[in-house]
Amino acid sequence: MSEQEFKRAFGYANTALDLLHRGRIPPYPQFYELLYTYATGANPQLNARINAIFQSGATPDHDLATKLYDEFLKAHDAHERLNSVSERMSHRIEAVHDAIDAALGNANSFSATLQSVTDGISDAISPEALREMAWQLLAETQRMQDTNHKLEQKLEAARDDLSALQRDLDEARKESMLDPLTKIFNRKCFDEGLTKAMAEAATYGEPLSLVMIDIDQFKQFNDTYGHQTGDQVLRLVAMTLKSNIKGKDLAARYGGEEFAAILPSTDYAAALHVAENVRKALQAKELLKRSTNEKLGRITASFGVASYRSGDTPSSLLERADRCLYAAKHSGRNCVVGEIGLAAPEHAEKRDPQEAA
């Protein structure tokens, strides 16, 4: 973990503990998780609910914290959907196995009947006995055909069901990797994507760059215009970032008002160009308050750019990009700072975890 990441996480922890103390909420793990999540701003719906409570003059207490935890953290829709799909798929597979077992049983019975008829045939057999064997064989054959037809129907239905379940499973997996507010990839997907991209860069010797983005003065903007407008800003930044990358590039919400872009097969100079394009595109957009069409001005962001080096870990690459980002914030904001030529890490150490973006 980088120094900046540590300081930021420690700031979130202090905020969570302060809220627990103010509400006289016991510091059980689930309540700490609830208020730590609130401090990071990673769950906009949770933040909107708690902010409304604060605005009413109330403070979350033990009972309310329990309800909020059950609603926002205990149950995750995407995970529940995955579990539901897995359970349905398991039941369908069991039904197919049962149908196949029944068909095998009937096949064995048919084979036994054939063997019995074969053993009963002799030169001295009477026409009546031969006719009886023929009728028996015909009946068994008809029963086998009926069984096979039913099996075909069950397998056809199972195939259709499994195809639908597979689609549901793919959709649920995709949803579990998306940030619910901005609809771009979430932190979990970012972490997995960065690890994968770095492994491929090391294996194939391809360039790889990372861009970290922080919305300027976001907390001040959020406090001034409200959280719904703040959410609109987050969606605007996400849309702008996503529309200015392509191919195997991955845009993600890193947390709160921070975003990131993983740029495989992109060298340092090209990554600086991408970041500058996103910065200009974002600055060119004028924000309107939807309810009144009031012009709220323009949103800007600061950018940090670093590129993969042999021997890098995800933490080391993130730390360099983070230092560049904080250098951009301390250089006046609304600019792109790359790691080449960056003087020293003092910029990052001046950054307070709870500093307004």
Short mmCIF file of C-alpha atoms in Angstrom, two decimals:
data_model
loop_
_atom_site.label_atom_id
_atom_site.label_comp_id
_atom_site.label_asym_id
_atom_site.label_seq_id
_atom_site.Cartn_x
_atom_site.Cartn_y
_atom_site.Cartn_z
CA MET A 1 0.00 0.00 0.00
CA SER A 2 1.31 3.43 -0.93
CA GLU A 3 1.75 6.18 1.64
CA GLN A 4 -1.07 8.14 0.04
CA GLU A 5 -3.39 5.12 0.08
CA PHE A 6 -2.56 4.51 3.74
CA LYS A 7 -3.26 8.11 4.73
CA ARG A 8 -6.50 8.16 2.79
CA ALA A 9 -7.70 4.90 4.36
CA PHE A 10 -6.69 6.10 7.82
CA GLY A 11 -8.70 9.28 7.29
CA TYR A 12 -11.76 7.24 6.34
CA ALA A 13 -11.28 5.10 9.44
CA ASN A 14 -11.12 8.16 11.72
CA THR A 15 -14.32 9.53 10.17
CA ALA A 16 -16.09 6.19 10.70
CA LEU A 17 -14.96 5.97 14.33
CA ASP A 18 -16.05 9.57 15.00
CA LEU A 19 -19.53 8.82 13.62
CA LEU A 20 -19.76 5.68 15.75
CA HIS A 21 -18.87 7.71 18.82
CA ARG A 22 -21.31 10.53 18.03
CA GLY A 23 -24.19 8.11 17.57
CA ARG A 24 -23.15 5.93 20.52
CA ILE A 25 -23.13 3.01 18.11
CA PRO A 26 -21.08 0.03 19.30
CA PRO A 27 -17.99 -0.41 17.11
CA TYR A 28 -18.99 -3.85 15.89
CA PRO A 29 -17.43 -4.83 12.54
CA GLN A 30 -20.68 -4.42 10.57
CA PHE A 31 -21.30 -0.89 11.89
CA TYR A 32 -17.69 0.12 11.29
CA GLU A 33 -17.99 -1.21 7.74
CA LEU A 34 -21.21 0.76 7.26
CA LEU A 35 -19.72 4.09 8.31
CA TYR A 36 -16.37 3.44 6.67
CA THR A 37 -18.25 2.88 3.40
CA TYR A 38 -20.09 6.16 4.05
CA ALA A 39 -16.77 7.97 4.60
CA THR A 40 -15.37 6.73 1.28
CA GLY A 41 -18.46 7.79 -0.67
CA ALA A 42 -18.36 4.49 -2.56
CA ASN A 43 -22.10 3.85 -2.16
CA PRO A 44 -24.06 6.92 -3.31
CA GLN A 45 -27.42 5.54 -2.18
CA LEU A 46 -26.10 4.89 1.33
CA ASN A 47 -24.55 8.37 1.48
CA ALA A 48 -27.76 10.02 0.31
CA ARG A 49 -29.72 8.23 3.04
CA ILE A 50 -27.27 9.12 5.83
CA ASN A 51 -26.89 12.70 4.61
CA ALA A 52 -30.67 13.09 4.72
CA ILE A 53 -30.60 11.87 8.32
CA PHE A 54 -27.93 14.42 9.21
CA GLN A 55 -29.84 17.19 7.43
CA SER A 56 -32.90 16.39 9.53
CA GLY A 57 -30.83 17.03 12.64
CA ALA A 58 -30.76 13.39 13.69
CA THR A 59 -27.75 11.11 14.20
CA PRO A 60 -27.66 7.42 13.23
CA ASP A 61 -28.15 5.23 16.30
CA HIS A 62 -27.79 1.50 16.90
CA ASP A 63 -31.23 0.55 15.53
CA LEU A 64 -30.92 2.75 12.47
CA ALA A 65 -27.38 1.52 11.80
CA THR A 66 -28.69 -2.05 11.88
CA LYS A 67 -31.40 -1.23 9.33
CA LEU A 68 -28.95 0.60 7.07
CA TYR A 69 -26.45 -2.24 7.23
CA ASP A 70 -29.11 -4.82 6.36
CA GLU A 71 -30.33 -2.71 3.45
CA PHE A 72 -27.08 -1.56 1.90
CA LEU A 73 -24.33 -3.99 2.88
CA LYS A 74 -25.76 -7.27 4.11
CA ALA A 75 -27.62 -8.03 0.90
CA HIS A 76 -26.03 -7.41 -2.47
CA ASP A 77 -28.44 -7.73 -5.40
CA ALA A 78 -25.82 -8.96 -7.85
CA HIS A 79 -24.55 -11.58 -5.41
CA GLU A 80 -28.08 -12.72 -4.61
CA ARG A 81 -28.83 -12.97 -8.30
CA LEU A 82 -25.69 -15.05 -8.84
CA ASN A 83 -26.71 -17.35 -6.02
CA SER A 84 -30.23 -17.65 -7.41
CA VAL A 85 -28.97 -18.49 -10.89
CA SER A 86 -26.52 -21.04 -9.49
CA GLU A 87 -29.27 -22.70 -7.48
CA ARG A 88 -31.63 -22.83 -10.46
CA MET A 89 -28.87 -24.23 -12.66
CA SER A 90 -28.07 -26.88 -10.05
CA HIS A 91 -31.73 -27.97 -9.93
CA ARG A 92 -31.93 -28.12 -13.71
CA ILE A 93 -28.77 -30.21 -13.95
CA GLU A 94 -30.15 -32.57 -11.29
CA ALA A 95 -33.36 -32.95 -13.32
CA VAL A 96 -31.32 -33.79 -16.44
CA HIS A 97 -29.35 -36.37 -14.48
CA ASP A 98 -32.60 -37.93 -13.22
CA ALA A 99 -33.99 -38.09 -16.77
CA ILE A 100 -30.81 -39.72 -18.04
CA ASP A 101 -30.82 -42.23 -15.16
CA ALA A 102 -34.43 -43.13 -15.96
CA ALA A 103 -33.56 -43.55 -19.63
CA LEU A 104 -30.63 -45.79 -18.77
CA GLY A 105 -32.89 -47.89 -16.56
CA ASN A 106 -35.38 -48.31 -19.38
CA ALA A 107 -32.56 -49.16 -21.80
CA ASN A 108 -31.33 -51.88 -19.45
CA SER A 109 -34.86 -53.23 -19.12
CA PHE A 110 -35.22 -53.28 -22.91
CA SER A 111 -31.89 -55.10 -23.25
CA ALA A 112 -33.04 -57.68 -20.71
CA THR A 113 -36.26 -58.21 -22.68
CA LEU A 114 -34.31 -58.68 -25.90
CA GLN A 115 -32.04 -61.18 -24.21
CA SER A 116 -35.03 -63.09 -22.80
CA VAL A 117 -36.65 -63.27 -26.25
CA THR A 118 -33.38 -64.37 -27.80
CA ASP A 119 -32.94 -67.12 -25.22
CA GLY A 120 -36.53 -68.31 -25.74
CA ILE A 121 -36.22 -68.80 -29.48
CA SER A 122 -35.55 -72.37 -30.58
CA ASP A 123 -36.25 -74.59 -33.55
CA ALA A 124 -39.11 -76.25 -31.68
CA ILE A 125 -40.92 -73.08 -30.69
CA SER A 126 -44.60 -72.99 -31.57
CA PRO A 127 -46.14 -70.30 -33.76
CA GLU A 128 -48.27 -69.12 -30.84
CA ALA A 129 -45.21 -68.70 -28.58
CA LEU A 130 -43.31 -66.94 -31.36
CA ARG A 131 -46.27 -64.61 -31.90
CA GLU A 132 -46.38 -63.87 -28.15
CA MET A 133 -42.67 -63.06 -28.14
CA ALA A 134 -43.15 -60.76 -31.12
CA TRP A 135 -45.95 -58.89 -29.36
CA GLN A 136 -43.83 -58.62 -26.21
CA LEU A 137 -40.90 -57.29 -28.20
CA LEU A 138 -43.11 -54.83 -30.06
CA ALA A 139 -44.58 -53.53 -26.78
CA GLU A 140 -41.14 -53.10 -25.24
CA THR A 141 -39.91 -51.32 -28.37
CA GLN A 142 -42.87 -48.94 -28.28
CA ARG A 143 -42.28 -48.25 -24.60
CA MET A 144 -38.60 -47.56 -25.33
CA GLN A 145 -39.53 -45.16 -28.14
CA ASP A 146 -41.92 -43.31 -25.83
CA THR A 147 -39.24 -43.06 -23.15
CA ASN A 148 -36.67 -41.77 -25.62
CA HIS A 149 -39.14 -39.20 -26.94
CA LYS A 150 -39.81 -37.93 -23.41
CA LEU A 151 -36.07 -37.79 -22.75
CA GLU A 152 -35.55 -35.77 -25.92
CA GLN A 153 -38.25 -33.32 -24.81
CA LYS A 154 -36.72 -32.98 -21.35
CA LEU A 155 -33.24 -32.47 -22.77
CA GLU A 156 -34.54 -29.88 -25.24
CA ALA A 157 -36.30 -27.99 -22.43
CA ALA A 158 -33.21 -28.29 -20.25
CA ARG A 159 -31.03 -26.92 -23.05
CA ASP A 160 -33.30 -23.89 -23.42
CA ASP A 161 -33.40 -23.35 -19.65
CA LEU A 162 -29.64 -23.67 -19.31
CA SER A 163 -29.12 -21.18 -22.14
CA ALA A 164 -31.40 -18.70 -20.37
CA LEU A 165 -29.67 -19.35 -17.07
CA GLN A 166 -26.29 -18.80 -18.72
CA ARG A 167 -27.48 -15.43 -20.02
CA ASP A 168 -28.73 -14.50 -16.55
CA LEU A 169 -25.44 -15.62 -15.06
CA ASP A 170 -23.43 -13.54 -17.52
CA GLU A 171 -25.59 -10.49 -16.83
CA ALA A 172 -25.30 -10.96 -13.06
CA ARG A 173 -21.53 -11.29 -13.29
CA LYS A 174 -21.38 -8.15 -15.39
CA GLU A 175 -23.55 -6.26 -12.91
CA SER A 176 -21.33 -7.36 -10.03
CA MET A 177 -18.37 -5.68 -11.76
CA LEU A 178 -20.12 -2.35 -12.40
CA ASP A 179 -20.39 0.69 -10.19
CA PRO A 180 -24.16 1.10 -9.58
CA LEU A 181 -24.14 4.90 -9.96
CA THR A 182 -21.87 5.53 -12.93
CA LYS A 183 -22.29 2.19 -14.75
CA ILE A 184 -18.57 1.91 -15.43
CA PHE A 185 -16.39 -0.76 -13.81
CA ASN A 186 -16.02 -0.75 -10.03
CA ARG A 187 -12.95 -0.99 -7.78
CA LYS A 188 -13.03 -4.79 -7.71
CA CYS A 189 -12.94 -4.97 -11.48
CA PHE A 190 -10.20 -2.33 -11.57
CA ASP A 191 -8.01 -4.33 -9.19
CA GLU A 192 -8.47 -7.52 -11.19
CA GLY A 193 -8.00 -5.69 -14.49
CA LEU A 194 -4.77 -4.02 -13.39
CA THR A 195 -3.29 -7.31 -12.19
CA LYS A 196 -4.20 -9.00 -15.47
CA ALA A 197 -2.92 -6.12 -17.62
CA MET A 198 0.40 -6.03 -15.76
CA ALA A 199 0.85 -9.79 -16.16
CA GLU A 200 0.25 -9.49 -19.91
CA ALA A 201 2.62 -6.53 -20.18
CA ALA A 202 5.34 -8.51 -18.40
CA THR A 203 4.75 -11.61 -20.54
CA TYR A 204 4.57 -9.97 -23.96
CA GLY A 205 6.75 -6.91 -23.39
CA GLU A 206 3.90 -4.56 -24.30
CA PRO A 207 3.60 -1.05 -22.84
CA LEU A 208 0.98 -0.35 -20.20
CA SER A 209 -0.07 2.93 -18.62
CA LEU A 210 -2.29 3.95 -15.75
CA VAL A 211 -4.23 7.21 -15.40
CA MET A 212 -5.63 8.32 -12.04
CA ILE A 213 -8.29 11.05 -12.01
CA ASP A 214 -9.72 13.17 -9.20
CA ILE A 215 -12.59 15.64 -9.63
CA ASP A 216 -11.53 19.12 -8.53
CA GLN A 217 -13.34 20.70 -5.57
CA PHE A 218 -15.95 17.94 -5.59
CA LYS A 219 -16.77 18.10 -1.89
CA GLN A 220 -17.35 21.85 -2.08
CA PHE A 221 -19.53 21.38 -5.16
CA ASN A 222 -21.46 18.57 -3.47
CA ASP A 223 -22.07 20.64 -0.34
CA THR A 224 -23.20 23.65 -2.40
CA TYR A 225 -25.57 22.02 -4.88
CA GLY A 226 -26.58 18.80 -3.13
CA HIS A 227 -25.83 15.14 -3.57
CA GLN A 228 -28.17 14.53 -6.49
CA THR A 229 -26.26 17.10 -8.52
CA GLY A 230 -23.04 15.58 -7.21
CA ASP A 231 -24.18 12.22 -8.55
CA GLN A 232 -24.82 13.89 -11.90
CA VAL A 233 -21.21 15.11 -11.90
CA LEU A 234 -19.91 11.62 -11.17
CA ARG A 235 -21.94 10.19 -14.05
CA LEU A 236 -20.71 12.96 -16.36
CA VAL A 237 -17.06 12.26 -15.54
CA ALA A 238 -17.58 8.51 -15.98
CA MET A 239 -19.27 9.00 -19.36
CA THR A 240 -16.53 11.39 -20.53
CA LEU A 241 -13.76 9.05 -19.46
CA LYS A 242 -15.38 6.01 -21.07
CA SER A 243 -16.03 7.81 -24.36
CA ASN A 244 -12.38 8.87 -24.67
CA ILE A 245 -10.80 5.44 -24.33
CA LYS A 246 -11.17 2.40 -26.56
CA GLY A 247 -10.22 -1.19 -27.29
CA LYS A 248 -8.92 -3.10 -24.28
CA ASP A 249 -8.78 0.07 -22.15
CA LEU A 250 -10.65 -0.14 -18.86
CA ALA A 251 -12.40 2.81 -17.18
CA ALA A 252 -13.33 2.40 -13.52
CA ARG A 253 -14.59 4.33 -10.54
CA TYR A 254 -11.76 3.95 -8.07
CA GLY A 255 -13.72 5.29 -5.11
CA GLY A 256 -15.61 8.43 -4.15
CA GLU A 257 -14.74 11.13 -6.70
CA GLU A 258 -11.68 9.29 -7.99
CA PHE A 259 -11.58 7.43 -11.30
CA ALA A 260 -8.94 5.41 -13.12
CA ALA A 261 -8.12 4.21 -16.61
CA ILE A 262 -5.99 1.17 -17.40
CA LEU A 263 -4.44 1.57 -20.85
CA PRO A 264 -2.87 -1.65 -22.22
CA SER A 265 -0.60 -1.34 -25.28
CA THR A 266 -0.28 2.38 -24.53
CA ASP A 267 3.08 3.98 -23.86
CA TYR A 268 3.76 6.95 -21.61
CA ALA A 269 3.46 9.66 -24.30
CA ALA A 270 0.21 8.20 -25.63
CA ALA A 271 -1.20 7.95 -22.11
CA LEU A 272 -0.44 11.63 -21.49
CA HIS A 273 -2.31 12.41 -24.71
CA VAL A 274 -5.32 10.33 -23.62
CA ALA A 275 -5.41 12.04 -20.23
CA GLU A 276 -5.20 15.48 -21.83
CA ASN A 277 -8.05 14.60 -24.20
CA VAL A 278 -10.23 13.53 -21.28
CA ARG A 279 -9.31 16.70 -19.35
CA LYS A 280 -10.25 18.94 -22.29
CA ALA A 281 -13.45 17.04 -23.01
CA LEU A 282 -14.52 17.31 -19.40
CA GLN A 283 -13.69 20.99 -19.13
CA ALA A 284 -15.70 21.70 -22.30
CA LYS A 285 -18.93 20.38 -20.79
CA GLU A 286 -21.20 22.84 -19.01
CA LEU A 287 -23.19 21.39 -16.15
CA LEU A 288 -26.90 22.10 -15.81
CA LYS A 289 -29.09 21.42 -12.81
CA ARG A 290 -31.77 19.14 -14.21
CA SER A 291 -34.62 20.37 -12.04
CA THR A 292 -34.18 24.07 -12.94
CA ASN A 293 -31.81 24.11 -15.96
CA GLU A 294 -29.61 26.40 -13.85
CA LYS A 295 -26.07 26.66 -15.19
CA LEU A 296 -23.65 25.41 -12.55
CA GLY A 297 -20.43 26.07 -14.43
CA ARG A 298 -17.84 23.61 -15.59
CA ILE A 299 -16.29 20.66 -13.88
CA THR A 300 -12.55 20.05 -14.02
CA ALA A 301 -10.34 17.23 -12.85
CA SER A 302 -6.69 16.53 -12.10
CA PHE A 303 -4.79 13.65 -13.70
CA GLY A 304 -1.78 11.54 -12.77
CA VAL A 305 -0.07 9.29 -15.34
CA ALA A 306 2.43 6.48 -14.78
CA SER A 307 3.64 3.61 -16.97
CA TYR A 308 4.55 0.03 -16.19
CA ARG A 309 8.18 -0.78 -15.45
CA SER A 310 9.75 -4.20 -15.23
CA GLY A 311 9.37 -5.49 -11.70
CA ASP A 312 6.38 -3.30 -10.89
CA THR A 313 3.60 -4.52 -8.63
CA PRO A 314 0.08 -3.10 -8.73
CA SER A 315 0.89 -1.17 -5.55
CA SER A 316 4.07 0.38 -6.94
CA LEU A 317 2.43 1.44 -10.19
CA LEU A 318 -0.56 2.86 -8.30
CA GLU A 319 1.74 4.73 -5.94
CA ARG A 320 3.53 6.50 -8.79
CA ALA A 321 0.27 7.42 -10.51
CA ASP A 322 -1.08 8.60 -7.15
CA ARG A 323 1.94 10.85 -6.58
CA CYS A 324 1.42 12.38 -10.00
CA LEU A 325 -2.26 12.94 -9.25
CA TYR A 326 -1.53 14.74 -5.99
CA ALA A 327 1.17 16.78 -7.70
CA ALA A 328 -1.46 17.88 -10.21
CA LYS A 329 -3.78 18.88 -7.34
CA HIS A 330 -1.02 20.94 -5.74
CA SER A 331 -0.06 22.49 -9.07
CA GLY A 332 -3.37 24.31 -9.40
CA ARG A 333 -5.70 21.45 -10.45
CA ASN A 334 -7.20 20.93 -13.92
CA CYS A 335 -3.94 19.61 -15.33
CA VAL A 336 -2.13 16.41 -16.25
CA VAL A 337 1.09 15.44 -14.43
CA GLY A 338 3.20 12.46 -15.54
CA GLU A 339 5.84 10.60 -13.60
CA ILE A 340 8.76 11.57 -15.83
CA GLY A 341 10.35 14.66 -14.37
CA LEU A 342 8.24 14.57 -11.21
CA ALA A 343 10.54 15.97 -8.57
CA ALA A 344 9.89 14.00 -5.41
CA PRO A 345 7.11 12.42 -3.39
CA GLU A 346 6.70 15.45 -1.11
CA HIS A 347 3.55 16.42 -3.00
CA ALA A 348 1.78 13.28 -1.95
CA GLU A 349 2.83 13.55 1.68
CA LYS A 350 1.17 16.96 1.97
CA ARG A 351 -2.16 15.50 0.93
CA ASP A 352 -4.69 15.17 3.75
CA PRO A 353 -6.97 12.11 3.30
CA GLN A 354 -10.05 14.21 3.92
CA GLU A 355 -8.94 17.19 1.83
CA ALA A 356 -11.71 18.50 -0.41
CA ALA A 357 -11.05 17.34 -3.94
#
